[in-house]
Amino acid sequence: MQRKQHSAEFKAKVALEAIKGLKTINELSSEYGVHPTQINQWKKQALDELPGIFSSRRAHNQKEQEDLTANLYQQIGQLKVELDWLKKKSGQFNCK
């Protein structure tokens, strides 16, 4: 039997319902067709990660990642230009 894959949106929806507490975990399990243990795991994960959403460190890390990515793309471009130039120059020497 193959495991069912759930989207992140589905997991978030079920976890949010569990956090709200308007229905029991067993009711949510029946409604969404997910094992109660799985719902509890998604709920715990959501609650554990929630403070990070409001963290300025997360925004700072994302900015650092974007800067690093831009820098790496710039280096790739520079290396490609240099490689093309070297290929062109080596082609001139081989023709003589």
mmCIF file with all atom_site columns, C-alpha atoms in Angstrom:
data_model
loop_
_atom_site.group_PDB
_atom_site.id
_atom_site.type_symbol
_atom_site.label_atom_id
_atom_site.label_alt_id
_atom_site.label_comp_id
_atom_site.label_asym_id
_atom_site.label_entity_id
_atom_site.label_seq_id
_atom_site.pdbx_PDB_ins_code
_atom_site.Cartn_x
_atom_site.Cartn_y
_atom_site.Cartn_z
_atom_site.occupancy
_atom_site.B_iso_or_equiv
_atom_site.pdbx_formal_charge
_atom_site.auth_seq_id
_atom_site.auth_comp_id
_atom_site.auth_asym_id
_atom_site.auth_atom_id
_atom_site.pdbx_PDB_model_num
ATOM 1  C CA . MET A 1 1  ? 0.000   0.000  0.000   1.00 0.00 ? 1  MET A CA 1
ATOM 2  C CA . GLN A 1 2  ? 1.381   3.387  -1.001  1.00 0.00 ? 2  GLN A CA 1
ATOM 3  C CA . ARG A 1 3  ? 1.382   6.266  1.464   1.00 0.00 ? 3  ARG A CA 1
ATOM 4  C CA . LYS A 1 4  ? -0.877  9.181  0.662   1.00 0.00 ? 4  LYS A CA 1
ATOM 5  C CA . GLN A 1 5  ? 0.916   12.459 -0.004  1.00 0.00 ? 5  GLN A CA 1
ATOM 6  C CA . HIS A 1 6  ? -0.733  15.612 1.326   1.00 0.00 ? 6  HIS A CA 1
ATOM 7  C CA . SER A 1 7  ? -0.044  19.143 0.128   1.00 0.00 ? 7  SER A CA 1
ATOM 8  C CA . ALA A 1 8  ? 1.389   21.746 2.456   1.00 0.00 ? 8  ALA A CA 1
ATOM 9  C CA . GLU A 1 9  ? -1.868  23.687 2.189   1.00 0.00 ? 9  GLU A CA 1
ATOM 10 C CA . PHE A 1 10 ? -3.869  20.645 3.293   1.00 0.00 ? 10 PHE A CA 1
ATOM 11 C CA . LYS A 1 11 ? -1.554  20.000 6.237   1.00 0.00 ? 11 LYS A CA 1
ATOM 12 C CA . ALA A 1 12 ? -1.760  23.654 7.297   1.00 0.00 ? 12 ALA A CA 1
ATOM 13 C CA . LYS A 1 13 ? -5.550  23.610 7.067   1.00 0.00 ? 13 LYS A CA 1
ATOM 14 C CA . VAL A 1 14 ? -5.864  20.475 9.203   1.00 0.00 ? 14 VAL A CA 1
ATOM 15 C CA . ALA A 1 15 ? -3.260  21.696 11.709  1.00 0.00 ? 15 ALA A CA 1
ATOM 16 C CA . LEU A 1 16 ? -5.056  25.022 12.041  1.00 0.00 ? 16 LEU A CA 1
ATOM 17 C CA . GLU A 1 17 ? -8.347  23.252 12.676  1.00 0.00 ? 17 GLU A CA 1
ATOM 18 C CA . ALA A 1 18 ? -6.638  21.167 15.367  1.00 0.00 ? 18 ALA A CA 1
ATOM 19 C CA . ILE A 1 19 ? -5.115  24.277 16.960  1.00 0.00 ? 19 ILE A CA 1
ATOM 20 C CA . LYS A 1 20 ? -8.500  26.020 17.033  1.00 0.00 ? 20 LYS A CA 1
ATOM 21 C CA . GLY A 1 21 ? -9.877  23.102 19.042  1.00 0.00 ? 21 GLY A CA 1
ATOM 22 C CA . LEU A 1 22 ? -13.469 23.502 17.828  1.00 0.00 ? 22 LEU A CA 1
ATOM 23 C CA . LYS A 1 23 ? -13.525 19.793 16.947  1.00 0.00 ? 23 LYS A CA 1
ATOM 24 C CA . THR A 1 24 ? -11.777 16.852 18.563  1.00 0.00 ? 24 THR A CA 1
ATOM 25 C CA . ILE A 1 25 ? -8.802  15.237 16.884  1.00 0.00 ? 25 ILE A CA 1
ATOM 26 C CA . ASN A 1 26 ? -10.965 12.176 16.199  1.00 0.00 ? 26 ASN A CA 1
ATOM 27 C CA . GLU A 1 27 ? -13.607 14.329 14.507  1.00 0.00 ? 27 GLU A CA 1
ATOM 28 C CA . LEU A 1 28 ? -10.957 15.950 12.341  1.00 0.00 ? 28 LEU A CA 1
ATOM 29 C CA . SER A 1 29 ? -9.530  12.517 11.568  1.00 0.00 ? 29 SER A CA 1
ATOM 30 C CA . SER A 1 30 ? -12.895 11.324 10.279  1.00 0.00 ? 30 SER A CA 1
ATOM 31 C CA . GLU A 1 31 ? -13.562 14.541 8.393   1.00 0.00 ? 31 GLU A CA 1
ATOM 32 C CA . TYR A 1 32 ? -10.211 14.724 6.589   1.00 0.00 ? 32 TYR A CA 1
ATOM 33 C CA . GLY A 1 33 ? -9.365  11.021 6.407   1.00 0.00 ? 33 GLY A CA 1
ATOM 34 C CA . VAL A 1 34 ? -6.077  11.407 8.263   1.00 0.00 ? 34 VAL A CA 1
ATOM 35 C CA . HIS A 1 35 ? -4.888  9.370  11.259  1.00 0.00 ? 35 HIS A CA 1
ATOM 36 C CA . PRO A 1 36 ? -5.169  11.225 14.591  1.00 0.00 ? 36 PRO A CA 1
ATOM 37 C CA . THR A 1 37 ? -1.453  10.763 15.286  1.00 0.00 ? 37 THR A CA 1
ATOM 38 C CA . GLN A 1 38 ? -0.644  12.484 11.995  1.00 0.00 ? 38 GLN A CA 1
ATOM 39 C CA . ILE A 1 39 ? -2.910  15.403 12.864  1.00 0.00 ? 39 ILE A CA 1
ATOM 40 C CA . ASN A 1 40 ? -1.179  15.751 16.248  1.00 0.00 ? 40 ASN A CA 1
ATOM 41 C CA . GLN A 1 41 ? 2.227   15.757 14.517  1.00 0.00 ? 41 GLN A CA 1
ATOM 42 C CA . TRP A 1 42 ? 1.128   18.492 12.080  1.00 0.00 ? 42 TRP A CA 1
ATOM 43 C CA . LYS A 1 43 ? -0.328  20.504 14.967  1.00 0.00 ? 43 LYS A CA 1
ATOM 44 C CA . LYS A 1 44 ? 2.903   20.220 16.957  1.00 0.00 ? 44 LYS A CA 1
ATOM 45 C CA . GLN A 1 45 ? 5.001   21.161 13.919  1.00 0.00 ? 45 GLN A CA 1
ATOM 46 C CA . ALA A 1 46 ? 2.821   24.213 13.228  1.00 0.00 ? 46 ALA A CA 1
ATOM 47 C CA . LEU A 1 47 ? 3.020   25.379 16.834  1.00 0.00 ? 47 LEU A CA 1
ATOM 48 C CA . ASP A 1 48 ? 6.797   24.820 16.952  1.00 0.00 ? 48 ASP A CA 1
ATOM 49 C CA . GLU A 1 49 ? 7.420   26.820 13.772  1.00 0.00 ? 49 GLU A CA 1
ATOM 50 C CA . LEU A 1 50 ? 4.926   29.605 14.415  1.00 0.00 ? 50 LEU A CA 1
ATOM 51 C CA . PRO A 1 51 ? 7.283   31.870 16.414  1.00 0.00 ? 51 PRO A CA 1
ATOM 52 C CA . GLY A 1 52 ? 9.804   31.771 13.555  1.00 0.00 ? 52 GLY A CA 1
ATOM 53 C CA . ILE A 1 53 ? 7.334   33.418 11.218  1.00 0.00 ? 53 ILE A CA 1
ATOM 54 C CA . PHE A 1 54 ? 7.530   36.609 13.247  1.00 0.00 ? 54 PHE A CA 1
ATOM 55 C CA . SER A 1 55 ? 11.263  36.475 13.796  1.00 0.00 ? 55 SER A CA 1
ATOM 56 C CA . SER A 1 56 ? 13.425  39.209 12.298  1.00 0.00 ? 56 SER A CA 1
ATOM 57 C CA . ARG A 1 57 ? 16.222  36.632 12.086  1.00 0.00 ? 57 ARG A CA 1
ATOM 58 C CA . ARG A 1 58 ? 14.253  34.761 9.449   1.00 0.00 ? 58 ARG A CA 1
ATOM 59 C CA . ALA A 1 59 ? 13.970  37.883 7.301   1.00 0.00 ? 59 ALA A CA 1
ATOM 60 C CA . HIS A 1 60 ? 17.679  38.549 7.811   1.00 0.00 ? 60 HIS A CA 1
ATOM 61 C CA . ASN A 1 61 ? 18.576  34.972 6.805   1.00 0.00 ? 61 ASN A CA 1
ATOM 62 C CA . GLN A 1 62 ? 16.385  35.258 3.710   1.00 0.00 ? 62 GLN A CA 1
ATOM 63 C CA . LYS A 1 63 ? 18.133  38.531 2.736   1.00 0.00 ? 63 LYS A CA 1
ATOM 64 C CA . GLU A 1 64 ? 21.544  36.896 3.231   1.00 0.00 ? 64 GLU A CA 1
ATOM 65 C CA . GLN A 1 65 ? 20.454  33.963 1.063   1.00 0.00 ? 65 GLN A CA 1
ATOM 66 C CA . GLU A 1 66 ? 19.255  36.304 -1.696  1.00 0.00 ? 66 GLU A CA 1
ATOM 67 C CA . ASP A 1 67 ? 22.530  38.262 -1.569  1.00 0.00 ? 67 ASP A CA 1
ATOM 68 C CA . LEU A 1 68 ? 24.555  35.054 -1.739  1.00 0.00 ? 68 LEU A CA 1
ATOM 69 C CA . THR A 1 69 ? 22.508  33.801 -4.686  1.00 0.00 ? 69 THR A CA 1
ATOM 70 C CA . ALA A 1 70 ? 22.965  37.088 -6.562  1.00 0.00 ? 70 ALA A CA 1
ATOM 71 C CA . ASN A 1 71 ? 26.712  36.998 -5.880  1.00 0.00 ? 71 ASN A CA 1
ATOM 72 C CA . LEU A 1 72 ? 26.993  33.408 -7.112  1.00 0.00 ? 72 LEU A CA 1
ATOM 73 C CA . TYR A 1 73 ? 25.086  34.204 -10.303 1.00 0.00 ? 73 TYR A CA 1
ATOM 74 C CA . GLN A 1 74 ? 27.436  37.135 -10.886 1.00 0.00 ? 74 GLN A CA 1
ATOM 75 C CA . GLN A 1 75 ? 30.460  34.863 -10.433 1.00 0.00 ? 75 GLN A CA 1
ATOM 76 C CA . ILE A 1 76 ? 28.978  32.291 -12.800 1.00 0.00 ? 76 ILE A CA 1
ATOM 77 C CA . GLY A 1 77 ? 28.461  34.977 -15.432 1.00 0.00 ? 77 GLY A CA 1
ATOM 78 C CA . GLN A 1 78 ? 32.026  36.260 -15.015 1.00 0.00 ? 78 GLN A CA 1
ATOM 79 C CA . LEU A 1 79 ? 33.468  32.734 -15.285 1.00 0.00 ? 79 LEU A CA 1
ATOM 80 C CA . LYS A 1 80 ? 31.400  32.025 -18.398 1.00 0.00 ? 80 LYS A CA 1
ATOM 81 C CA . VAL A 1 81 ? 32.724  35.183 -20.073 1.00 0.00 ? 81 VAL A CA 1
ATOM 82 C CA . GLU A 1 82 ? 36.293  34.218 -19.154 1.00 0.00 ? 82 GLU A CA 1
ATOM 83 C CA . LEU A 1 83 ? 35.800  30.667 -20.408 1.00 0.00 ? 83 LEU A CA 1
ATOM 84 C CA . ASP A 1 84 ? 34.356  31.862 -23.711 1.00 0.00 ? 84 ASP A CA 1
ATOM 85 C CA . TRP A 1 85 ? 37.298  34.268 -24.118 1.00 0.00 ? 85 TRP A CA 1
ATOM 86 C CA . LEU A 1 86 ? 39.826  31.508 -23.381 1.00 0.00 ? 86 LEU A CA 1
ATOM 87 C CA . LYS A 1 87 ? 38.118  29.154 -25.861 1.00 0.00 ? 87 LYS A CA 1
ATOM 88 C CA . LYS A 1 88 ? 38.248  31.858 -28.512 1.00 0.00 ? 88 LYS A CA 1
ATOM 89 C CA . LYS A 1 89 ? 41.952  32.598 -27.821 1.00 0.00 ? 89 LYS A CA 1
ATOM 90 C CA . SER A 1 90 ? 42.919  28.904 -27.750 1.00 0.00 ? 90 SER A CA 1
ATOM 91 C CA . GLY A 1 91 ? 41.137  28.455 -31.074 1.00 0.00 ? 91 GLY A CA 1
ATOM 92 C CA . GLN A 1 92 ? 43.321  31.158 -32.611 1.00 0.00 ? 92 GLN A CA 1
ATOM 93 C CA . PHE A 1 93 ? 46.501  29.416 -31.468 1.00 0.00 ? 93 PHE A CA 1
ATOM 94 C CA . ASN A 1 94 ? 45.394  26.018 -32.772 1.00 0.00 ? 94 ASN A CA 1
ATOM 95 C CA . CYS A 1 95 ? 44.737  27.366 -36.294 1.00 0.00 ? 95 CYS A CA 1
ATOM 96 C CA . LYS A 1 96 ? 48.351  28.527 -36.907 1.00 0.00 ? 96 LYS A CA 1
#
